Amino acid sequence: MVNIFDVAKLANVSIATVSRVTSNKEGVNEKTRVAVLEAMDKLGYRPNSAARTLRMSKSNIIIVLMLNIKNTFYSEYIRGLEEVARNAGYDLLIGSTDGDIEKEKNYMDLIRDSRVDGVILTTAGVLNDDFVKKINESSPVVLTFDYVPGQNIPSISIDNESASRKITNHLINMGHKRIAHITGYMGRLQSQTRLNGYKQALAQHNIQVQEALIQEGGYLLQDGYIATQKLLSFEKVPTAIYGGNDNIAIGALKAILDAGLRVPEDIAVVGFDDVEVASYMTPSLTTIHQPRYEIGKRAMDLLLKKINEEQIQQPHVILEDELMIRESCGHNIVKK
Amino acid sequence: MVNIFDVAKLANVSIATVSRVTSNKEGVNEKTRVAVLEAMDKLGYRPNSAARTLRMSKSNIIIVLMLNIKNTFYSEYIRGLEEVARNAGYDLLIGSTDGDIEKEKNYMDLIRDSRVDGVILTTAGVLNDDFVKKINESSPVVLTFDYVPGQNIPSISIDNESASRKITNHLINMGHKRIAHITGYMGRLQSQTRLNGYKQALAQHNIQVQEALIQEGGYLLQDGYIATQKLLSFEKVPTAIYGGNDNIAIGALKAILDAGLRVPEDIAVVGFDDVEVASYMTPSLTTIHQPRYEIGKRAMDLLLKKINEEQIQQPHVILEDELMIRESCGHNIVKK
DNA sequence: GTGAAAGCGCTAACAC
DNA sequence: GTGTTAGCGCTTTCAC
């Protein structure tokens, strides 16, 4: 392994000067700088990052914690995170906790070992609030996709509540009164917020919330499928199903079609998130679009500011969502 | 930051002893060990990993390089990688190159800086062979999902060629003669291998390969959609379309249905990979299943062996794939 | 079974 | 503008 001494020797300077060059410090004579650069090049020298980390207590690694990476939804988001991080010289470590306590502890250790300079939290539970609090104590943190009121953790998200209200209203405006909602995993804040929006929309139109129409699910395809099968066996089958995310909606779609019913003619279906495949379903899925790439970029911008201890003017950023009206809600179908 | 000296002082031992305890070395009196453990606990001590890395030139980080993380297909695989890595005390750094030279260089630097102990390559191009070679020179590498004959890089994959032959044969056996193939990005070895399998199957049945029926695509939904639109405008429309992966097949499905045709009655569709949503399409997608979790686990096993310089008996492992016969191929439809 | 001390490669304070 | 040097926190050899 070639080190700073080798370079210094070849360039006929001291290691301090080499360090100045590699760290892009000012105050090095141009000639000297060139000589060092040439020596580095000739030897193929690259500064040892462990030594740097040890010396400066700075790892240049940022960890992105997610509930799971299974969802395609997040790839755009990660691209956004990555782009900003990389430009600032940081590497990204992606970890999925899968809600597993053991794994959470593992990441907690990583973070506490100060092996990372910052944390992006993609998963705001309400149950494991303690986890979030602990992380926040040991490292700069930014929260994404969730907005926790009264928290001192900066966050980037859409307004899940109003978006949920919006898509529920869309169904109501099309004449639906018996609208079922299949929630995501209720240990996640997001699921609760979306459920709230659903309830608010019903209340605004004086529609009674029926507990039977609220099915607690999960964020997987099969969760939507199973919950829908249950809903279909009700004496009074709902006329519309609102899935807490697109996976749930896609599962619902399948269950309805498998039962020999039509979407949207018999039952309308809508989702949330606008994953890529949503528009490729038949019928294509009406859903809420989140600006995921933008969320990733802005989150990383914020985190870097926190790491550099810059002033953050606006800790909570709420971006615009968009209702994507497609076929599955039946907006272009004559009501029966 | 509490360090090894603080612990040593509190436990009334030297730092060498503390080190022996944290590193699980033998030859420490049980009483002493307990005393050290207690001191560590009281102070909340965790060894500084940068110092460890510097001292031992070992980072305990393994990097997983992927073409992109957009594909849900890979989440299971990463779970497999993660599980094995974590048990062995390694952390995973996931990076996607997106085929971007700049990004590839970035990762190359990371690897050469010896900031990682090993590399899992999820992306075997044929074009950027140089990239692979360079990585292989600076770090232990294992290749996944592709098998490069005559390479000295260990690999875990299915046999893409025979699997491709199998699914093409399945279509032929159902009476199809005009079978189109929409390939993935041809800069990727996998796409070429799957194309080969397709051609071999046709040849085995004395069906002439028609260049027009081979459409070069990409691995995205829209690639399948666009290529299929083109195929549909042929005077002699194919009776079956084989997408180089499930995304392509899902895009094809949509294009056919959008054109007012039926799947599988008018045109059969099959894919490759068996992503989760494949069985949730209507009609559900016939495809090739890859044991992704297993591929991840085995790959990491191999890599750890390489890192520890253990003997590797079988550098190339080929796992079983499975033909998932569902509705989109029309196996249960009376031929018209 | 335990301790003293060298040194991994680097940055930054200080001296010149 | 450049060099000398201490020291980041740890592991490991060599004594005892």
XYZ file of C-alpha atoms (C1' of nucleotides) in Angstrom:
704
model
C 0.000 0.000 0.000
C 1.524 3.286 -1.061
C 1.193 5.978 1.578
C 1.699 9.665 2.082
C 5.374 9.215 2.863
C 6.067 7.545 -0.445
C 4.494 10.444 -2.267
C 6.340 12.998 -0.176
C 9.647 11.325 -0.881
C 9.099 11.137 -4.609
C 7.917 14.735 -4.820
C 10.691 15.940 -2.542
C 8.337 17.601 -0.103
C 7.032 16.870 3.395
C 3.950 14.844 4.122
C 2.231 18.010 5.313
C 2.420 19.416 1.834
C 1.083 16.253 0.317
C -1.786 16.374 2.763
C -2.491 19.960 1.783
C -2.690 18.959 -1.830
C -4.949 15.960 -1.290
C -7.216 17.987 0.946
C -7.402 20.846 -1.550
C -6.052 23.274 0.985
C -4.879 26.703 -0.117
C -1.386 28.050 0.314
C 0.579 25.603 -1.772
C 2.857 26.878 -4.501
C 1.540 25.920 -7.884
C 4.788 24.243 -8.881
C 4.871 22.204 -5.697
C 1.250 21.241 -6.143
C 1.924 19.965 -9.639
C 4.944 18.012 -8.467
C 2.899 16.348 -5.743
C 0.075 15.605 -8.137
C 2.509 13.973 -10.500
C 4.043 11.872 -7.766
C 0.580 10.789 -6.614
C -0.292 9.846 -10.119
C 2.888 7.922 -10.724
C 2.466 5.903 -7.543
C -1.270 5.538 -7.877
C -1.676 7.030 -4.437
C -5.072 7.332 -2.783
C -5.412 8.666 0.748
C -6.355 6.022 3.280
C -9.847 6.856 4.347
C -9.696 4.972 7.608
C -6.806 7.148 8.697
C -8.709 10.209 7.627
C -11.796 9.094 9.468
C -9.790 8.353 12.590
C -8.016 11.649 12.476
C -10.990 13.821 11.639
C -13.737 11.727 13.233
C -15.695 11.952 10.034
C -16.596 8.947 7.965
C -18.189 10.508 4.924
C -20.835 7.853 5.042
C -24.526 8.523 5.357
C -26.929 5.765 6.198
C -30.390 5.487 4.718
C -32.712 3.449 6.883
C -35.791 1.957 5.295
C -38.546 -0.312 6.477
C -37.844 -2.417 3.450
C -36.373 -2.013 0.036
C -38.926 -4.254 -1.573
C -41.000 -1.378 -2.836
C -40.015 -0.073 -6.264
C -41.470 3.144 -5.106
C -38.245 4.023 -3.370
C -35.768 3.699 -6.191
C -36.339 7.200 -7.513
C -36.037 8.520 -4.033
C -32.715 6.830 -3.505
C -31.478 8.249 -6.785
C -32.267 11.679 -5.423
C -30.494 11.006 -2.163
C -27.514 9.552 -3.935
C -27.046 12.375 -6.359
C -26.809 15.043 -3.721
C -24.739 12.928 -1.365
C -22.227 11.954 -3.978
C -21.750 15.516 -5.112
C -20.856 16.412 -1.571
C -18.392 13.548 -1.293
C -20.510 11.222 0.772
C -21.232 7.560 0.254
C -24.584 6.032 0.974
C -25.160 2.956 3.065
C -28.624 1.559 2.571
C -30.141 -0.552 5.259
C -33.537 -2.086 5.619
C -34.797 -2.931 9.049
C -37.817 -4.961 7.929
C -39.282 -3.931 11.241
C -36.882 -6.366 12.873
C -35.732 -5.291 16.333
C -32.480 -7.174 15.952
C -31.652 -5.368 12.741
C -32.649 -2.040 14.206
C -30.192 -2.640 17.011
C -27.526 -3.460 14.493
C -28.009 -0.163 12.729
C -28.226 1.636 16.014
C -24.758 0.275 16.788
C -23.423 1.398 13.452
C -24.747 4.862 14.078
C -23.524 5.077 17.636
C -20.106 3.820 16.632
C -19.984 7.110 14.805
C -19.215 5.216 11.700
C -21.717 7.380 9.888
C -21.973 11.122 9.639
C -25.714 11.268 9.228
C -28.928 9.319 8.960
C -31.885 9.487 6.600
C -34.918 7.884 8.155
C -37.392 6.501 5.665
C -39.402 4.801 8.264
C -41.237 6.637 10.960
C -42.953 4.240 13.224
C -45.066 5.333 16.102
C -44.417 2.176 18.015
C -40.662 2.329 17.862
C -40.500 5.983 18.629
C -37.664 5.220 20.979
C -35.514 4.035 18.116
C -35.954 7.349 16.344
C -35.213 9.296 19.479
C -32.024 7.370 20.127
C -30.759 7.871 16.626
C -31.520 11.542 16.859
C -29.372 11.774 19.955
C -26.305 10.275 18.361
C -26.348 11.601 14.822
C -27.850 14.250 12.519
C -31.156 12.903 11.207
C -33.678 13.804 8.545
C -37.044 12.114 8.239
C -38.670 11.428 4.873
C -42.207 10.591 3.729
C -43.631 11.305 7.146
C -44.328 14.489 8.978
C -44.311 14.220 12.734
C -45.854 17.341 14.213
C -44.045 18.848 17.135
C -40.903 16.869 16.427
C -37.550 18.566 16.246
C -36.427 16.218 13.489
C -36.476 17.936 10.091
C -38.693 16.198 7.560
C -39.509 16.159 3.876
C -42.816 14.730 2.796
C -46.092 15.385 1.122
C -49.132 16.035 3.284
C -50.401 12.488 3.567
C -53.529 13.548 5.351
C -54.794 16.022 2.780
C -53.736 13.786 -0.100
C -55.716 10.962 1.443
C -58.684 13.293 1.845
C -58.309 14.331 -1.772
C -58.446 10.847 -3.229
C -61.304 9.830 -0.947
C -63.190 12.950 -1.985
C -62.598 12.018 -5.587
C -64.457 8.757 -4.985
C -67.230 10.472 -3.073
C -67.647 13.023 -5.826
C -68.204 10.204 -8.252
C -71.142 9.038 -6.206
C -69.579 6.436 -3.972
C -70.864 6.183 -0.428
C -69.727 2.718 0.611
C -65.973 3.198 0.351
C -63.687 0.708 2.007
C -60.150 1.537 3.115
C -57.472 -1.107 3.423
C -54.719 0.385 5.547
C -51.022 -0.345 5.544
C -49.244 -1.661 8.604
C -50.712 0.379 11.446
C -47.449 0.508 13.341
C -46.417 3.053 10.769
C -47.356 6.656 11.193
C -48.138 7.027 7.508
C -50.906 4.455 7.673
C -52.575 6.296 10.490
C -52.314 9.645 8.746
C -53.843 8.259 5.573
C -56.611 6.658 7.560
C -57.304 10.021 9.175
C -57.620 11.682 5.789
C -60.076 9.023 4.704
C -62.215 9.550 7.765
C -62.136 13.318 7.401
C -63.358 13.147 3.826
C -66.273 10.942 4.821
C -67.145 13.249 7.694
C -67.089 16.273 5.418
C -69.790 14.621 3.338
C -71.756 13.352 6.297
C -70.999 9.766 5.507
C -70.892 7.545 8.546
C -67.561 5.809 9.077
C -68.215 2.073 9.193
C -65.582 0.151 11.082
C -66.149 -2.949 8.961
C -65.112 -0.985 5.900
C -61.737 -0.242 7.428
C -59.521 -3.268 7.059
C -56.115 -3.311 8.639
C -53.667 -4.703 6.160
C -49.996 -4.363 5.400
C -48.072 -2.920 2.522
C -47.825 -6.061 0.437
C -49.709 -7.284 -2.602
C -51.168 -10.215 -0.724
C -52.395 -7.959 2.063
C -54.587 -6.138 -0.433
C -55.727 -9.379 -1.979
C -56.741 -11.020 1.279
C -58.466 -7.981 2.747
C -60.435 -7.534 -0.449
C -61.613 -11.116 -0.438
C -63.004 -10.408 2.985
C -64.720 -7.229 1.823
C -66.248 -9.079 -1.116
C -67.927 -11.528 1.200
C -69.836 -8.804 3.012
C -73.565 -8.767 2.429
C -73.276 -5.176 1.345
C -70.152 -5.147 -0.766
C -68.366 -1.749 -0.945
C -68.640 0.122 -4.241
C -65.113 1.427 -3.978
C -61.882 0.307 -2.347
C -59.098 2.698 -1.400
C -55.821 0.918 -0.791
C -53.330 2.493 1.608
C -50.662 2.078 -1.036
C -50.462 0.845 -4.616
C -49.493 -2.679 -3.664
C -52.661 -2.997 -1.671
C -54.688 -1.551 -4.535
C -53.108 -3.942 -7.029
C -53.923 -6.846 -4.736
C -57.481 -5.554 -4.460
C -57.755 -5.258 -8.224
C -56.696 -8.841 -8.651
C -59.072 -10.144 -6.004
C -62.009 -8.346 -7.604
C -61.208 -9.543 -11.114
C -60.602 -13.062 -9.830
C -64.066 -12.976 -8.295
C -65.505 -12.301 -11.723
C -66.403 -8.694 -11.012
C -65.381 -5.708 -13.080
C -63.222 -2.708 -12.165
C -64.366 0.033 -12.155
C -67.908 -0.889 -13.255
C -68.694 -3.030 -10.221
C -66.119 -1.749 -7.795
C -63.764 1.199 -8.150
C -60.192 0.895 -6.872
C -57.650 3.569 -6.006
C -54.193 3.433 -4.482
C -51.484 5.680 -3.112
C -47.853 6.353 -4.151
C -47.945 5.942 -7.936
C -45.427 3.166 -8.323
C -44.246 2.674 -11.874
C -46.401 -0.322 -12.615
C -49.580 1.514 -11.536
C -50.174 2.926 -14.983
C -49.468 -0.460 -16.559
C -52.255 -2.257 -14.771
C -55.481 -3.004 -16.617
C -57.428 -0.967 -15.730
C -54.699 1.549 -14.972
C -54.622 2.612 -11.359
C -55.863 5.929 -10.050
C -53.533 6.988 -7.276
C -51.624 9.777 -5.533
C -48.257 10.670 -6.992
C -45.437 11.592 -4.648
C -42.412 13.543 -5.934
C -39.989 10.886 -4.736
C -36.862 12.048 -6.505
C -37.430 15.544 -5.179
C -38.025 14.194 -1.698
C -34.697 12.374 -1.881
C -32.809 15.429 -3.080
C -34.299 17.808 -0.580
C -33.802 15.386 2.276
C -30.134 15.044 1.521
C -29.747 18.799 1.155
C -31.211 19.219 4.599
C -29.084 16.480 6.104
C -25.877 17.963 4.725
C -26.835 21.280 6.245
C -27.366 19.604 9.586
C -24.040 17.814 9.328
C -22.280 21.068 8.552
C -24.194 22.740 11.323
C -25.607 25.336 8.995
C -28.748 27.209 9.838
C -31.930 25.444 8.727
C -34.626 27.955 8.030
C -37.417 25.531 7.369
C -37.119 22.222 9.170
C -40.342 20.743 7.816
C -40.856 20.797 4.074
C -44.133 19.661 2.592
C -44.070 19.066 -1.140
C -46.962 18.894 -3.581
C -48.601 15.593 -4.361
C -50.750 14.944 -7.412
C -53.945 12.983 -7.913
C -53.379 10.764 -10.933
C -56.811 10.047 -12.354
C -56.696 6.904 -14.469
C -59.188 4.171 -15.265
C -59.610 2.176 -12.080
C -61.711 4.835 -10.357
C -64.196 4.891 -13.212
C -64.154 8.618 -13.816
C -64.940 8.062 -17.493
C -67.568 5.377 -16.955
C -71.291 6.062 -17.035
C -72.602 5.299 -13.590
C -74.932 2.351 -13.435
C -16.054 9.956 22.983
C -15.122 7.245 25.444
C -12.076 5.267 24.355
C -10.101 2.216 25.270
C -8.053 4.084 27.855
C -11.118 5.116 29.810
C -12.229 1.523 30.009
C -8.762 0.333 30.968
C -8.561 2.852 33.765
C -11.953 1.997 35.184
C -11.301 -1.728 35.020
C -7.789 -1.348 36.415
C -6.158 -3.149 33.521
C -4.093 -2.163 30.517
C -5.542 -1.244 27.139
C -4.086 -4.451 25.748
C -6.389 -6.456 27.962
C -9.386 -4.388 27.002
C -8.526 -4.985 23.386
C -8.290 -8.708 24.008
C -11.755 -8.670 25.483
C -13.379 -6.631 22.732
C -11.748 -8.784 20.097
C -12.852 -11.999 21.790
C -9.296 -13.190 22.110
C -8.458 -16.134 24.322
C -6.133 -16.038 27.260
C -7.889 -13.541 29.480
C -8.697 -14.498 33.040
C -12.427 -14.845 33.502
C -12.476 -12.396 36.396
C -10.580 -9.809 34.412
C -12.834 -10.313 31.424
C -15.923 -9.685 33.525
C -14.399 -6.584 35.069
C -13.615 -5.198 31.623
C -17.051 -6.048 30.338
C -18.607 -4.220 33.259
C -16.462 -1.169 32.708
C -17.364 -1.151 29.026
C -20.979 -1.381 29.879
C -20.854 1.358 32.488
C -19.139 3.760 30.111
C -21.106 2.708 27.056
C -17.882 1.978 25.267
C -17.832 0.877 21.637
C -14.544 0.325 19.820
C -13.795 2.945 17.217
C -14.070 1.201 13.915
C -11.955 3.663 11.998
C -9.052 2.935 14.303
C -9.657 -0.763 13.878
C -9.810 -0.443 10.144
C -6.623 1.603 10.096
C -4.801 -0.804 12.295
C -5.989 -3.996 10.651
C -6.564 -2.720 7.120
C -9.983 -4.261 7.142
C -13.143 -2.252 6.812
C -15.813 -4.875 7.351
C -17.774 -3.346 4.536
C -18.879 -5.178 1.439
C -20.182 -3.326 -1.542
C -23.003 -4.577 -3.722
C -22.918 -3.083 -7.177
C -26.078 -3.119 -9.241
C -27.083 -1.748 -12.598
C -30.057 -0.229 -10.882
C -32.126 -0.783 -7.819
C -35.340 0.061 -9.581
C -36.268 -3.551 -10.046
C -38.248 -5.118 -7.183
C -36.769 -8.315 -8.353
C -33.629 -7.645 -6.376
C -35.025 -7.046 -2.917
C -35.139 -10.721 -2.008
C -31.638 -11.114 -3.300
C -30.365 -8.297 -1.139
C -32.056 -9.836 1.867
C -30.063 -12.970 1.189
C -26.824 -11.058 0.856
C -27.538 -9.064 3.970
C -28.355 -11.971 6.174
C -25.121 -13.796 5.547
C -23.019 -10.642 5.628
C -24.451 -9.417 8.875
C -23.936 -12.745 10.581
C -20.298 -12.524 9.651
C -20.029 -8.988 10.994
C -20.025 -7.170 7.696
C -22.052 -4.191 6.615
C -23.437 -3.816 3.145
C -23.009 -0.779 0.962
C -25.402 -0.827 -1.936
C -24.577 1.143 -5.013
C -26.267 1.445 -8.354
C -24.240 2.483 -11.336
C -27.155 3.054 -13.707
C -24.655 2.288 -16.419
C -23.138 5.683 -15.735
C -19.369 5.822 -16.319
C -18.956 8.593 -13.798
C -20.657 6.569 -11.104
C -18.702 3.484 -12.006
C -15.511 5.448 -11.524
C -16.756 6.624 -8.172
C -17.289 3.080 -7.001
C -14.008 2.027 -8.501
C -12.340 4.632 -6.275
C -14.157 3.395 -3.220
C -12.986 -0.109 -3.947
C -9.431 0.845 -4.701
C -9.241 2.989 -1.593
C -9.565 -0.354 0.125
C -12.484 0.993 1.968
C -14.309 -2.222 1.234
C -13.316 -5.785 1.892
C -15.206 -7.317 -0.992
C -17.509 -6.697 -3.913
C -20.678 -8.375 -5.138
C -21.254 -7.630 -8.792
C -24.871 -7.759 -9.837
C -24.202 -6.335 -13.191
C -22.098 -8.107 -15.730
C -21.859 -6.081 -18.830
C -19.965 -7.198 -21.842
C -19.203 -3.656 -22.855
C -17.642 -2.567 -19.608
C -15.595 -5.676 -19.206
C -12.704 -3.484 -18.209
C -14.562 -2.260 -15.174
C -15.061 -5.804 -13.974
C -11.455 -6.680 -14.585
C -10.199 -3.681 -12.644
C -12.396 -4.437 -9.685
C -11.245 -8.006 -9.702
C -7.674 -6.834 -9.461
C -8.203 -4.735 -6.371
C -10.696 -6.694 -4.320
C -12.352 -10.099 -3.869
C -15.327 -10.281 -6.216
C -18.315 -12.548 -6.771
C -20.611 -12.231 -9.760
C -24.346 -12.854 -9.508
C -27.129 -13.554 -12.017
C -24.659 -14.000 -14.839
C -22.323 -16.775 -15.724
C -19.297 -15.737 -17.706
C -17.647 -18.827 -19.145
C -13.893 -18.978 -18.845
C -13.810 -16.221 -16.251
C -11.913 -16.639 -13.028
C -14.536 -14.672 -11.127
C -16.777 -16.957 -9.066
C -20.440 -16.658 -9.949
C -23.876 -17.674 -8.738
C -26.710 -17.749 -11.228
C -29.276 -19.831 -12.946
C -28.573 -21.045 -16.448
C -30.144 -18.196 -18.360
C -29.632 -19.902 -21.670
C -31.448 -23.133 -20.899
C -34.169 -21.313 -18.982
C -34.739 -19.118 -21.988
C -34.860 -22.200 -24.173
C -37.349 -23.766 -21.795
C -39.843 -20.933 -21.853
C -39.552 -20.538 -25.621
C -40.123 -24.259 -26.010
C -43.184 -23.942 -23.841
C -44.650 -21.494 -26.340
C -43.647 -23.645 -29.299
C -45.220 -26.694 -27.699
C -48.469 -24.821 -27.466
C -48.460 -24.364 -31.201
C -46.833 -20.972 -31.579
C -44.553 -20.454 -34.548
C -44.411 -16.685 -34.847
C -42.836 -15.870 -31.522
C -41.350 -12.429 -30.988
C -38.616 -11.727 -28.453
C -38.122 -8.311 -26.936
C -34.660 -8.273 -25.450
C -33.314 -6.301 -22.528
C -30.463 -3.847 -22.891
C -28.029 -5.638 -25.172
C -24.973 -4.218 -23.433
C -25.772 -6.713 -20.712
C -24.560 -10.230 -21.003
C -27.819 -11.607 -19.643
C -29.795 -10.193 -22.561
C -27.523 -11.883 -25.024
C -27.681 -15.202 -23.218
C -31.464 -15.135 -23.129
C -31.584 -14.241 -26.801
C -29.353 -17.212 -27.523
C -31.707 -19.542 -25.685
C -34.617 -18.205 -27.689
C -32.803 -18.805 -30.970
C -31.733 -22.293 -29.936
C -35.306 -23.298 -29.133
C -36.524 -22.108 -32.505
C -33.690 -23.916 -34.245
C -34.483 -27.141 -32.419
C -37.953 -27.016 -33.913
C -36.809 -25.933 -37.349
C -38.433 -22.557 -37.024
C -36.619 -19.884 -38.977
C -35.357 -17.005 -36.830
C -36.868 -13.813 -38.187
C -34.851 -10.740 -37.381
C -37.960 -8.569 -37.381
C -39.352 -10.607 -34.528
C -36.354 -9.759 -32.377
C -36.770 -6.296 -30.958
C -33.989 -4.754 -28.983
C -35.483 -3.140 -25.934
C -34.397 -2.313 -22.425
C -35.445 -3.545 -19.028
C -38.175 -1.001 -18.381
C -41.949 -1.173 -18.626
C -42.058 1.377 -21.400
C -39.480 -0.544 -23.412
C -41.852 -3.478 -23.557
C -44.790 -1.257 -24.369
C -43.099 0.562 -27.226
C -41.555 -2.525 -28.793
C -44.897 -4.290 -28.674
C -46.669 -1.416 -30.389
C -44.179 -1.857 -33.179
C -44.762 -5.604 -33.351
C -48.507 -5.055 -33.473
C -48.190 -2.933 -36.554
C -46.559 -5.724 -38.529
C -48.624 -7.176 -41.328
C -48.110 -10.569 -39.776
C -48.528 -9.937 -36.067
C -46.694 -12.450 -33.819
C -48.901 -14.946 -31.950
C -46.684 -14.826 -28.906
C -44.329 -12.332 -27.300
C -41.493 -13.330 -25.009
C -40.186 -10.425 -22.956
C -36.568 -10.524 -21.810
C -37.759 -9.735 -18.314
C -41.074 -9.272 -16.539
C -41.112 -5.520 -16.951
C -40.941 -5.942 -20.681
C -43.683 -8.561 -20.573
C -45.911 -6.326 -18.449
C -45.379 -3.492 -20.921
C -46.250 -5.875 -23.748
C -49.382 -7.003 -21.955
C -50.547 -3.449 -21.578
C -49.835 -2.562 -25.195
C -51.803 -5.563 -26.438
C -54.794 -4.899 -24.190
C -54.708 -1.201 -25.061
C -54.908 -2.206 -28.727
C -58.133 -4.028 -27.995
C -56.647 -7.493 -28.363
C -56.879 -10.283 -25.830
C -54.132 -12.067 -23.913
C -53.641 -14.984 -24.301
C -56.411 -15.621 -26.856
C -55.004 -13.325 -29.521
C -51.405 -13.070 -28.396
C -49.643 -14.998 -25.662
C -47.139 -13.210 -23.423
C -44.382 -14.575 -21.234
C -41.657 -12.919 -19.193
C -38.563 -13.737 -17.176
C -37.610 -13.297 -13.489
C -40.935 -13.725 -11.692
C -41.157 -10.370 -9.956
C -43.766 -10.241 -7.243
C -46.364 -8.421 -9.252
C -46.199 -10.992 -12.072
C -48.809 -13.197 -10.480
C -51.009 -10.182 -9.772
C -51.371 -9.153 -13.381
C -54.557 -9.991 -15.235
C -53.938 -12.351 -16.890
C -51.242 -13.532 -14.519
C -47.843 -13.727 -16.116
C -46.120 -16.936 -17.158
C -42.430 -16.501 -16.446
C -39.179 -18.028 -15.203
C -38.614 -17.968 -11.482
C -35.133 -17.334 -10.165
C -34.193 -18.318 -6.591
C -33.094 -14.810 -5.723
C -32.816 -15.147 -1.992
C -30.720 -18.252 -2.438
C -28.564 -16.506 -5.010
C -27.922 -13.723 -2.507
C -27.039 -16.099 0.296
C -24.764 -18.282 -1.761
C -23.024 -15.305 -3.306
C -22.195 -13.865 0.082
C -21.011 -17.243 1.331
C -18.629 -17.435 -1.583
C -17.423 -13.881 -1.133
C -16.672 -14.404 2.539
C -14.658 -17.456 1.617
C -12.689 -15.424 -0.867
C -12.098 -12.681 1.660
C -10.839 -15.195 4.186
C -8.769 -16.811 1.500
C -10.395 -20.153 2.027
C -10.374 -22.767 -0.672
C -13.287 -22.503 -3.086
C -14.135 -25.893 -4.488
C -16.764 -24.790 -6.942
C -16.289 -21.291 -8.274
C -19.345 -21.343 -10.544
C -22.657 -22.345 -9.029
C -25.712 -22.761 -11.213
C -28.988 -22.968 -9.351
C -32.314 -24.320 -10.526
C -34.834 -22.049 -12.147
C -38.519 -22.829 -12.478
C -41.023 -22.274 -15.252
C -44.076 -20.658 -13.655
C -46.996 -21.505 -15.903
C -49.801 -19.042 -15.349
C -52.517 -17.578 -17.567
C -50.753 -15.235 -19.975
C -49.311 -18.050 -22.060
C -52.717 -19.560 -22.640
C -51.887 -23.075 -21.531
C -55.467 -23.612 -20.386
C -57.109 -21.979 -23.379
C -58.525 -23.975 -26.264
C -56.528 -23.041 -29.329
C -58.473 -21.084 -31.880
C -2.299 -13.901 32.126
C -1.050 -9.192 31.643
C 1.427 -4.759 30.387
C 4.482 -1.468 27.652
C 5.143 0.373 23.524
C 5.331 0.679 18.504
C 2.900 2.068 14.674
C -1.232 1.831 11.124
C -1.789 6.789 7.642
C -3.397 10.810 8.145
C -4.387 16.117 9.569
C -3.464 20.298 11.883
C -1.070 23.195 15.109
C 2.953 25.364 15.306
C 7.482 26.802 13.910
C 10.291 28.707 10.597
C 4.976 28.518 1.451
C 6.734 24.532 3.688
C 8.388 21.247 7.386
C 8.208 18.965 12.127
C 5.635 16.651 15.088
C 1.852 15.132 18.137
C -1.822 12.256 18.310
C -6.611 10.227 16.564
C -7.915 4.760 18.940
C -6.760 0.656 18.147
C -4.092 -4.224 17.698
C -0.138 -6.844 18.322
C 4.547 -8.124 19.380
C 7.519 -8.800 22.895
C 8.584 -8.819 27.682
C 7.763 -10.397 32.089
